[in-house]
Tab-separated table of C-alpha atoms in Angstrom:
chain	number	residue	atom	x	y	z
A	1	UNK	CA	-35.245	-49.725	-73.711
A	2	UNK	CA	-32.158	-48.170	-74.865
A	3	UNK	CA	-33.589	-44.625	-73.840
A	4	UNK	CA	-34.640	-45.881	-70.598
A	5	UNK	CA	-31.569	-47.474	-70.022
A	6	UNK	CA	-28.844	-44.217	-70.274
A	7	UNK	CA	-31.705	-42.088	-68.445
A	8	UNK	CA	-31.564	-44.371	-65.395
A	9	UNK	CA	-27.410	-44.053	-65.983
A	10	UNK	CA	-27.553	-40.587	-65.997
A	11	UNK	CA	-30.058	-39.993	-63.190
A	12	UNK	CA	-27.832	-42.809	-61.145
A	13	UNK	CA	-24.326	-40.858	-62.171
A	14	UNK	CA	-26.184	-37.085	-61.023
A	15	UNK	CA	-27.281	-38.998	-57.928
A	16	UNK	CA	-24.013	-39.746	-57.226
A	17	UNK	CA	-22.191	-36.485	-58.006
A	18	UNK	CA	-24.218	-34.639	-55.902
A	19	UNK	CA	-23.962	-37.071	-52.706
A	20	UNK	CA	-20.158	-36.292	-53.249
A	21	UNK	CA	-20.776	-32.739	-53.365
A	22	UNK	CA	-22.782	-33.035	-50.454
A	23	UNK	CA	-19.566	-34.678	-48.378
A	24	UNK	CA	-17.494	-32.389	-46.769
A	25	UNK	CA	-14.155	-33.748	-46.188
A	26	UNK	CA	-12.081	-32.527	-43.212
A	27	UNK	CA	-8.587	-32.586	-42.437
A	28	UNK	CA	-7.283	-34.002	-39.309
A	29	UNK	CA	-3.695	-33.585	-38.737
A	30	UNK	CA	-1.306	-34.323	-35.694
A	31	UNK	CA	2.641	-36.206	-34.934
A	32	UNK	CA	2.120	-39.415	-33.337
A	33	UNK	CA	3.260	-42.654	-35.583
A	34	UNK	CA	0.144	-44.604	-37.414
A	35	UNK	CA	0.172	-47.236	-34.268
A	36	UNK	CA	0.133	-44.755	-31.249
A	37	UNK	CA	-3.360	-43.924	-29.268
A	38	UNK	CA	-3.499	-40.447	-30.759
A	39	UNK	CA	-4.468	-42.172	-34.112
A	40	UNK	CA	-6.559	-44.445	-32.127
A	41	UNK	CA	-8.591	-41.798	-30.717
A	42	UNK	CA	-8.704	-39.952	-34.022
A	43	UNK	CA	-9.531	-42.960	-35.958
A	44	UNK	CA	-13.133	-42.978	-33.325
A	45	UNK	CA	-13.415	-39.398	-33.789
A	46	UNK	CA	-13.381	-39.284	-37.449
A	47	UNK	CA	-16.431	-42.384	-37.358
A	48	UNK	CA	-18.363	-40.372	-34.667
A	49	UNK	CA	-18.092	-37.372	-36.738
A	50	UNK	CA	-19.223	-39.271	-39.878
A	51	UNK	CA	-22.041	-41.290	-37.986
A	52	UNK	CA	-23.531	-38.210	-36.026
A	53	UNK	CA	-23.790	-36.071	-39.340
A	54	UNK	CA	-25.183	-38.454	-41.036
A	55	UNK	CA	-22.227	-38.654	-43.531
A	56	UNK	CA	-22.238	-34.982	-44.172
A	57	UNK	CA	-18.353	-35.065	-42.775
A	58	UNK	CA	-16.295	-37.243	-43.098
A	59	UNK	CA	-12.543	-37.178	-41.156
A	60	UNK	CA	-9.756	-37.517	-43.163
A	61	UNK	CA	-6.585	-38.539	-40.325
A	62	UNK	CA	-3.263	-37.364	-41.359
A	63	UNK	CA	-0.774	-38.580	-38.902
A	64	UNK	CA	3.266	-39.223	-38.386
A	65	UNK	CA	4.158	-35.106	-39.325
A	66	UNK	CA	2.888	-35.654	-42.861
A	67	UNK	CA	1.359	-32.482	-42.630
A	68	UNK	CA	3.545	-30.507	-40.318
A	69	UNK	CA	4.927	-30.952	-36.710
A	70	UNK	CA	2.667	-29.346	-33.555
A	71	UNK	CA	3.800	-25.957	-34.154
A	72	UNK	CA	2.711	-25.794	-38.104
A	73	UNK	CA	-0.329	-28.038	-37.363
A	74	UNK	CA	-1.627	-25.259	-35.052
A	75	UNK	CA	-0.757	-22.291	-37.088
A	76	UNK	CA	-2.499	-23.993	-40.226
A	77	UNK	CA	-5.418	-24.587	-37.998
A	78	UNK	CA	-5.545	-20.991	-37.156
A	79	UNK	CA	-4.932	-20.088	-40.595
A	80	UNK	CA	-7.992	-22.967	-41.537
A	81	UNK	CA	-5.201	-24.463	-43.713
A	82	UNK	CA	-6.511	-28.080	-41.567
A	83	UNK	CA	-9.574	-28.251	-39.778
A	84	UNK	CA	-8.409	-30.514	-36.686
A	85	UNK	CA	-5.149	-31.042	-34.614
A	86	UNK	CA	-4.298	-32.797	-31.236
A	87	UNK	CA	-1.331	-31.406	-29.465
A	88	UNK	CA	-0.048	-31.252	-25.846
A	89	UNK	CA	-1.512	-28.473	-24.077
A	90	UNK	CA	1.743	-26.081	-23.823
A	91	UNK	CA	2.557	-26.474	-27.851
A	92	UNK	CA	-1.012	-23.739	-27.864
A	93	UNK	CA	1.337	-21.829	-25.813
A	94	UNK	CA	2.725	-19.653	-29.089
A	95	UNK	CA	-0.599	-17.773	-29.936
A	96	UNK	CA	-2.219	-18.262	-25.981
A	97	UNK	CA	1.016	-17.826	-23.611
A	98	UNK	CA	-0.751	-18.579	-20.745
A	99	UNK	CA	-0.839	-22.111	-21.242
A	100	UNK	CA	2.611	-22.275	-20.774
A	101	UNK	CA	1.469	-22.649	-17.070
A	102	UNK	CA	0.308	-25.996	-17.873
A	103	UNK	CA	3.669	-26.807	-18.210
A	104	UNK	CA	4.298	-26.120	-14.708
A	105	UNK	CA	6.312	-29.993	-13.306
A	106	UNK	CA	4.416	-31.597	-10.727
A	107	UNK	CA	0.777	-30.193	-11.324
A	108	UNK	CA	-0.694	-33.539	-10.043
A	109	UNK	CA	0.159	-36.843	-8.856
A	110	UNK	CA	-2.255	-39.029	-11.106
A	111	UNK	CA	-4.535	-39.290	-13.643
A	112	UNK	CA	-7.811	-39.147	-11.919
A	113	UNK	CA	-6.237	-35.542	-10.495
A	114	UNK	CA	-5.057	-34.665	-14.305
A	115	UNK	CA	-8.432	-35.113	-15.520
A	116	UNK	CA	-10.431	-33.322	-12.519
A	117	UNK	CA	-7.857	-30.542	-13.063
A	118	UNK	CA	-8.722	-30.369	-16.806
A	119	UNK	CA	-12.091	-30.621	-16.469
A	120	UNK	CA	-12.866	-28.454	-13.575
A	121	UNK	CA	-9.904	-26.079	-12.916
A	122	UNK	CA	-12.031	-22.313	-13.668
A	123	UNK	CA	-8.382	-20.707	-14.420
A	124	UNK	CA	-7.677	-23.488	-17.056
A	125	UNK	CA	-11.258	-22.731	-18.937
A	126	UNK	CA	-10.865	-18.962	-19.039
A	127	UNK	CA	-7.458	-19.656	-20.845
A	128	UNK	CA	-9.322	-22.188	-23.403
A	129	UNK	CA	-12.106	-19.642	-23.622
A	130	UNK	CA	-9.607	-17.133	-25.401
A	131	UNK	CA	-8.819	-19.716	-27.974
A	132	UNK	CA	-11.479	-18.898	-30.413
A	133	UNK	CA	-10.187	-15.250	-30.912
A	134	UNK	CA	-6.545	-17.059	-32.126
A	135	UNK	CA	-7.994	-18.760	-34.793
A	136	UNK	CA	-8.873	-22.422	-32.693
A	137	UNK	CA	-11.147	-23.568	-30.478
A	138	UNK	CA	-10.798	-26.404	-28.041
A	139	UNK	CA	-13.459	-28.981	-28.035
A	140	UNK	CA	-12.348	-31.866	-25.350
A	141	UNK	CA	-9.220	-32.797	-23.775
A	142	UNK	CA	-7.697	-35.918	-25.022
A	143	UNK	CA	-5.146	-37.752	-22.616
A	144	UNK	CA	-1.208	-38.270	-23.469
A	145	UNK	CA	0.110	-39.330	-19.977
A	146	UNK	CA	2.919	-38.301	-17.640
A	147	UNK	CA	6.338	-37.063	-19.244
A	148	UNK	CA	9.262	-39.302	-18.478
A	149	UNK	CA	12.602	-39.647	-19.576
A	150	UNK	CA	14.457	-41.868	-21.912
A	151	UNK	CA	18.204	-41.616	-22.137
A	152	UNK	CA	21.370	-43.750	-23.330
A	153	UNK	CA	22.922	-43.626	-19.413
A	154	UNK	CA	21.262	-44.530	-16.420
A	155	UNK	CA	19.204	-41.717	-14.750
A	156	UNK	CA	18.167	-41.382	-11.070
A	157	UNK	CA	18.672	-37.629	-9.987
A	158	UNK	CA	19.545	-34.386	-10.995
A	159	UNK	CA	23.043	-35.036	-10.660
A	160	UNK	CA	23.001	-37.757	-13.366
A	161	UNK	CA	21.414	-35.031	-15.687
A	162	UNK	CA	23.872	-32.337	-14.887
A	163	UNK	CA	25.409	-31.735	-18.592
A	164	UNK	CA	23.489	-33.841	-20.417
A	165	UNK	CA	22.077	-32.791	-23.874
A	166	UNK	CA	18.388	-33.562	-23.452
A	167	UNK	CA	15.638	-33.124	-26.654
A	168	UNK	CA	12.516	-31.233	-25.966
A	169	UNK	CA	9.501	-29.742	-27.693
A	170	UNK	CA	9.650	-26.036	-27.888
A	171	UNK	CA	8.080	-24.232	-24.834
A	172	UNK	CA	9.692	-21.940	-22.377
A	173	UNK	CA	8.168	-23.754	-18.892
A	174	UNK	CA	9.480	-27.169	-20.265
A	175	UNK	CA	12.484	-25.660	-20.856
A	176	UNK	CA	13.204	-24.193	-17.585
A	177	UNK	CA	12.079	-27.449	-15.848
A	178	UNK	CA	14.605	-29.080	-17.743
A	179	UNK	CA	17.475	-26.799	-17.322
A	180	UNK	CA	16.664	-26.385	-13.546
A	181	UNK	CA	17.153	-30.695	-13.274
A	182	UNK	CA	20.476	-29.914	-15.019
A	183	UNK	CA	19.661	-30.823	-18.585
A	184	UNK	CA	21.148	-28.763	-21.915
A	185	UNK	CA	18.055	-28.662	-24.112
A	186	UNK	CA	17.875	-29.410	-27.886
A	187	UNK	CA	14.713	-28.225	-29.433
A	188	UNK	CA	14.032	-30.735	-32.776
A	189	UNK	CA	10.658	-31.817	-34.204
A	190	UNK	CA	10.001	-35.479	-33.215
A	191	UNK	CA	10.794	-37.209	-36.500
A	192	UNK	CA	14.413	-36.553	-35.958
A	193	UNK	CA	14.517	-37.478	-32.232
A	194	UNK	CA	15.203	-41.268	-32.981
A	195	UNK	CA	18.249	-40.362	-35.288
A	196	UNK	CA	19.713	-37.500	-33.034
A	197	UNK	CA	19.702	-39.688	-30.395
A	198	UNK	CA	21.315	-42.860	-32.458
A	199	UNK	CA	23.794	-40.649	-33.638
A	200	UNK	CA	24.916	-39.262	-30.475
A	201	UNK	CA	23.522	-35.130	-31.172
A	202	UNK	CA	21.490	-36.132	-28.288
A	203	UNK	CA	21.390	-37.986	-25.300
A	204	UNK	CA	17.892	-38.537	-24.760
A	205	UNK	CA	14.476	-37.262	-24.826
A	206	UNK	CA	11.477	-36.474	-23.029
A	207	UNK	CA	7.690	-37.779	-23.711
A	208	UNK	CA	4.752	-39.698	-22.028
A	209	UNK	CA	4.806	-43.531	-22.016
A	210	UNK	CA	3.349	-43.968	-24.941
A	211	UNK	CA	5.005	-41.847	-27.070
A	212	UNK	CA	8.054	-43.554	-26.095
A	213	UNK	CA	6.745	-46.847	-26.791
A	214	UNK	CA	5.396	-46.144	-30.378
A	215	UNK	CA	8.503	-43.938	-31.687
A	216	UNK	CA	10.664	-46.828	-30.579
A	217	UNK	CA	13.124	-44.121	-28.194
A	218	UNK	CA	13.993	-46.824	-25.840
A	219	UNK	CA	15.315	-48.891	-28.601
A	220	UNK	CA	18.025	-46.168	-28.493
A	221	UNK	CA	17.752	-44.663	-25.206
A	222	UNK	CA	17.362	-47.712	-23.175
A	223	UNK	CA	17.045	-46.619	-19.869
A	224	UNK	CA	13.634	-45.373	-19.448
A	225	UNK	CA	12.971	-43.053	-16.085
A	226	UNK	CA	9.293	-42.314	-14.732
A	227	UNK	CA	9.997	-39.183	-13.487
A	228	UNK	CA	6.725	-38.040	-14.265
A	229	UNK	CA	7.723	-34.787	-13.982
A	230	UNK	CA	5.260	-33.146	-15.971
A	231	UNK	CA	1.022	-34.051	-16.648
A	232	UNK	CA	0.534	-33.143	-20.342
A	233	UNK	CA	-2.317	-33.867	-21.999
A	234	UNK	CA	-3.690	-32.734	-25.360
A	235	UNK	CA	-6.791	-30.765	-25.988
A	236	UNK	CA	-8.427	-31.494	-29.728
A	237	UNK	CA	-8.723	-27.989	-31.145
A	238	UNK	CA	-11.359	-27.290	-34.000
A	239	UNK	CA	-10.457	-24.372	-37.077
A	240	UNK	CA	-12.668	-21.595	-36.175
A	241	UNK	CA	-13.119	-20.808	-39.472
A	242	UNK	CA	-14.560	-24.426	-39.706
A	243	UNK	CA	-16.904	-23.753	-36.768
A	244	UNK	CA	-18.268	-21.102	-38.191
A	245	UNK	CA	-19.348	-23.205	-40.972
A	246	UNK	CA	-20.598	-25.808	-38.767
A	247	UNK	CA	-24.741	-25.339	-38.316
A	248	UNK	CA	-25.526	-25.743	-34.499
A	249	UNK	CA	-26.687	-29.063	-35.064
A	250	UNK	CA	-23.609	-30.036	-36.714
A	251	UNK	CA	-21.424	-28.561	-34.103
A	252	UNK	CA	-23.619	-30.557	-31.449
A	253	UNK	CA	-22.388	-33.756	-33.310
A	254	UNK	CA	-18.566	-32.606	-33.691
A	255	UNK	CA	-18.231	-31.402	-29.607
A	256	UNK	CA	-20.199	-34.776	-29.202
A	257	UNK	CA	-17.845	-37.375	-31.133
A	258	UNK	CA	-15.014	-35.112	-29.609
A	259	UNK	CA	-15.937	-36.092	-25.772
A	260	UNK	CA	-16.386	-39.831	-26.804
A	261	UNK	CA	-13.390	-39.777	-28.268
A	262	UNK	CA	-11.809	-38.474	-24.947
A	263	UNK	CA	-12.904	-40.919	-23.061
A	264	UNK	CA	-11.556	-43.626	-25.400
A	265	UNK	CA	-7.969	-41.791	-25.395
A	266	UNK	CA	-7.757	-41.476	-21.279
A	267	UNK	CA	-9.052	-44.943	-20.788
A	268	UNK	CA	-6.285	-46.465	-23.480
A	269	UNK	CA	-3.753	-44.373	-22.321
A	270	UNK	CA	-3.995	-44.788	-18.390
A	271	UNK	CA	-4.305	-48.569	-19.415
A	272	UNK	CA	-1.576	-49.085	-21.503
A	273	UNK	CA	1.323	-47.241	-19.392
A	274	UNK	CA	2.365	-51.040	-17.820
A	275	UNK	CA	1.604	-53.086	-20.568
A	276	UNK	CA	3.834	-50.880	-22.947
A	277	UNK	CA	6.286	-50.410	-20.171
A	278	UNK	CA	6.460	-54.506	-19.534
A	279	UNK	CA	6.765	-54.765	-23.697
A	280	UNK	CA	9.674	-52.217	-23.569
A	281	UNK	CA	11.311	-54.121	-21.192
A	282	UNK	CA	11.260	-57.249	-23.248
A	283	UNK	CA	12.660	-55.509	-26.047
A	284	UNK	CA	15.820	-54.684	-23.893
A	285	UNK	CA	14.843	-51.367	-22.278
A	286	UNK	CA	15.956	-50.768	-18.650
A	287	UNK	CA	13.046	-49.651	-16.841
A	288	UNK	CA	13.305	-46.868	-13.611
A	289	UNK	CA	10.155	-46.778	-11.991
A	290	UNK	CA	11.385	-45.273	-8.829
A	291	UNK	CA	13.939	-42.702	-9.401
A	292	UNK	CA	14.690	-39.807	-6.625
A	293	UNK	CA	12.042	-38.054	-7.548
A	294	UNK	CA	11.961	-35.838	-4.196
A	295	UNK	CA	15.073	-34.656	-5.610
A	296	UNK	CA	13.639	-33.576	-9.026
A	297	UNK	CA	11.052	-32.015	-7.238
A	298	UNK	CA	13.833	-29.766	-5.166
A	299	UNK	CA	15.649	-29.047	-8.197
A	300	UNK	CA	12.601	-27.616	-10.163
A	301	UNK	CA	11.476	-25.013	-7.623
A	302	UNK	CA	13.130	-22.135	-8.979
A	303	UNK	CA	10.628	-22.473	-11.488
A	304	UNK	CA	7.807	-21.522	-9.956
A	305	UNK	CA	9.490	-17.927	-9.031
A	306	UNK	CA	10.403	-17.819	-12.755
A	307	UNK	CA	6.918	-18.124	-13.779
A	308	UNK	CA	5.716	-15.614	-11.760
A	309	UNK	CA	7.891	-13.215	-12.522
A	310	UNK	CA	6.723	-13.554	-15.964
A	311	UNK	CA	2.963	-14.524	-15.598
A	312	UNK	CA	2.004	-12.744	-12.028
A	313	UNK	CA	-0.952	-13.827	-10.658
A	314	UNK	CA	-1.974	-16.477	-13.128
A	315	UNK	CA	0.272	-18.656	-11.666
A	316	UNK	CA	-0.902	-18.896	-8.308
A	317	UNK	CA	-4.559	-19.104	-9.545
A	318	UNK	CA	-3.561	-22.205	-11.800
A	319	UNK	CA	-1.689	-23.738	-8.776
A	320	UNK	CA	-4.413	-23.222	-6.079
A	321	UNK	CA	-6.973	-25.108	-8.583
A	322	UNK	CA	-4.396	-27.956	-8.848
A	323	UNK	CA	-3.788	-27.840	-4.822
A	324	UNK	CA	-7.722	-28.177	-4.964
A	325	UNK	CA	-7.639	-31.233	-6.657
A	326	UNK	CA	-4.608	-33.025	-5.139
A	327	UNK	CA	-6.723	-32.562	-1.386
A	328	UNK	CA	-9.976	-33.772	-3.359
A	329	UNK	CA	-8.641	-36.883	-4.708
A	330	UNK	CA	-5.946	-37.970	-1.844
């Protein structure tokens, strides 16, 4: 009985040693805080991908920076250092400086237009097609919202701006949007924004809704304006040299759980802007929902001509898709 006994052990413990081996664990990294819909949406990737591989992957989440901010989370991933990150769409900008152009304030006027744009826009899919050549590949296009401001002062115009030291994320079109409302930029990764901006370095920041609401900004920059002065969401980019071990059937079941997961982050995020903005308000933040946003719009023009001085025809191709989808959509 005895032999019987440690030779069902052993054949149980070999059983399990090579279902381990057979689990392939893969690293998803990105910067939003452990309650914010990025996690949300990674949390329903990572199942998908374990359910639709039949537990051959699993997604392991890393989130709040712990393994780098956007710029080191998408070198690693071209390096195949991590095997997943979301980011907004002009932090890809450093290895594909094209999409720089999504950058571009005022694209469209809404998210049904921001996700025909993204999903339809031929200009914006020969840009993602160059991706895999970087070292990424884009696999769906996850939603963030619309950029707005928070600050310690009261913001309507430009001319409240004028001067003010303003934290951004580093890409060129964001900063030239910013500097053209009046703005002095601070480039900082978004762990520090909260201090900076408690401690006076700063005097605000920049970020969608609910990035705001989850980093707790408007605890220190109370007056929250919806400018909305830029559309950025952010694409979920794959390793290629995890692709490449993917079989077909495999990368079927990743692309797949990637679109599902889309959907989940546009419908929580264009869902949650008022709820988050009525909690906010609770909390003591001062809510702008109408600013002069004509005369943001006036201010950032010269950025157009700076963009095509640099990027020539690709910005006029990117802008007549997202003219396309402002006449479809009115």
């Amino acid at each position: 009985m005895k032999t019987i006994r440690y030779t069902l052990m052993a054949a149980a413990a070999t059983l399990t040693i090579t279902a381990a081996q057979a689990q392939t664990v893969l690293k998803f990294s990105h910067t939003d805080q452990q309650s914010g819909a990025r996690q949300a949406a990674a949390e329903v990737f990572a199942k998908k991908v374990e359910e639709l591989t039949q537990g051959r992957y699993v997604v392991r989440t890393f989130c709040c920076s712990q393994l780098g901010n956007d710029p080191k989370n998408i070198e690693q991933l071209a390096l195949g250092g991590i095997d997943f990150t979301v980011s907004a769409t002009g932090s890809y900008a450093t290895h594909l400086p094209t999409l720089n152009l999504t950058m571009l304030p005022f694209l469209v006027d809404n998210y049904q237009q921001g996700w025909k744009l993204y999903d339809e826009s031929k200009w914006l899919k020969a840009q993602f097609d160059k991706a895999p050549e970087k070292g990424f590949r884009f696999l769906s296009t996850w939603e963030a919202g619309f950029r707005s401001m928070t600050t310690k002062e009261p913001l309507n115009s430009p001319a409240d701006a004028k001067g003010k030291k303003l934290r951004t994320f580093p890409n060129e079109m964001m900063r030239w949007t910013l500097e053209a409302m009046g703005f002095n930029i601070q480039i900082m990764p978004l762990p520090e924004v909260y201090l900076a901006i408690q401690q006076g370095a700063v005097s605000g920041q920049e970020n969608p809704v609910d990035t705001i609401y989850s980093n707790k900004f408007y605890e220190v920059a109370p007056n929250v304006t919806l400018t909305n002065h830029v559309y950025s969401p952010i694409p979920l980019a794959v390793s290629e040299k995890t692709w490449q071990k993917f079989s077909e059937a495999d990368r079927k079941a990743v692309t797949e759980a990637a679109q599902i997961a889309a959907t989940f982050s546009r419908e929580l995020i264009s869902g949650n802007d008022a709820k988050q903005l009525a909690e906010m308000t609770k909390k003591g933040a001062k809510v702008n929902a109408k600013p002069d946003v004509e005369a943001f719009r006036k201010a950032v023009q010269p950025v157009y001509g700076q963009a095509r001085e640099k990027f020539g025809a690709d910005v006029d191709a990117f802008l007549k898709d997202a003219e396309m989808v402002r006449a479809s959509t009115k």
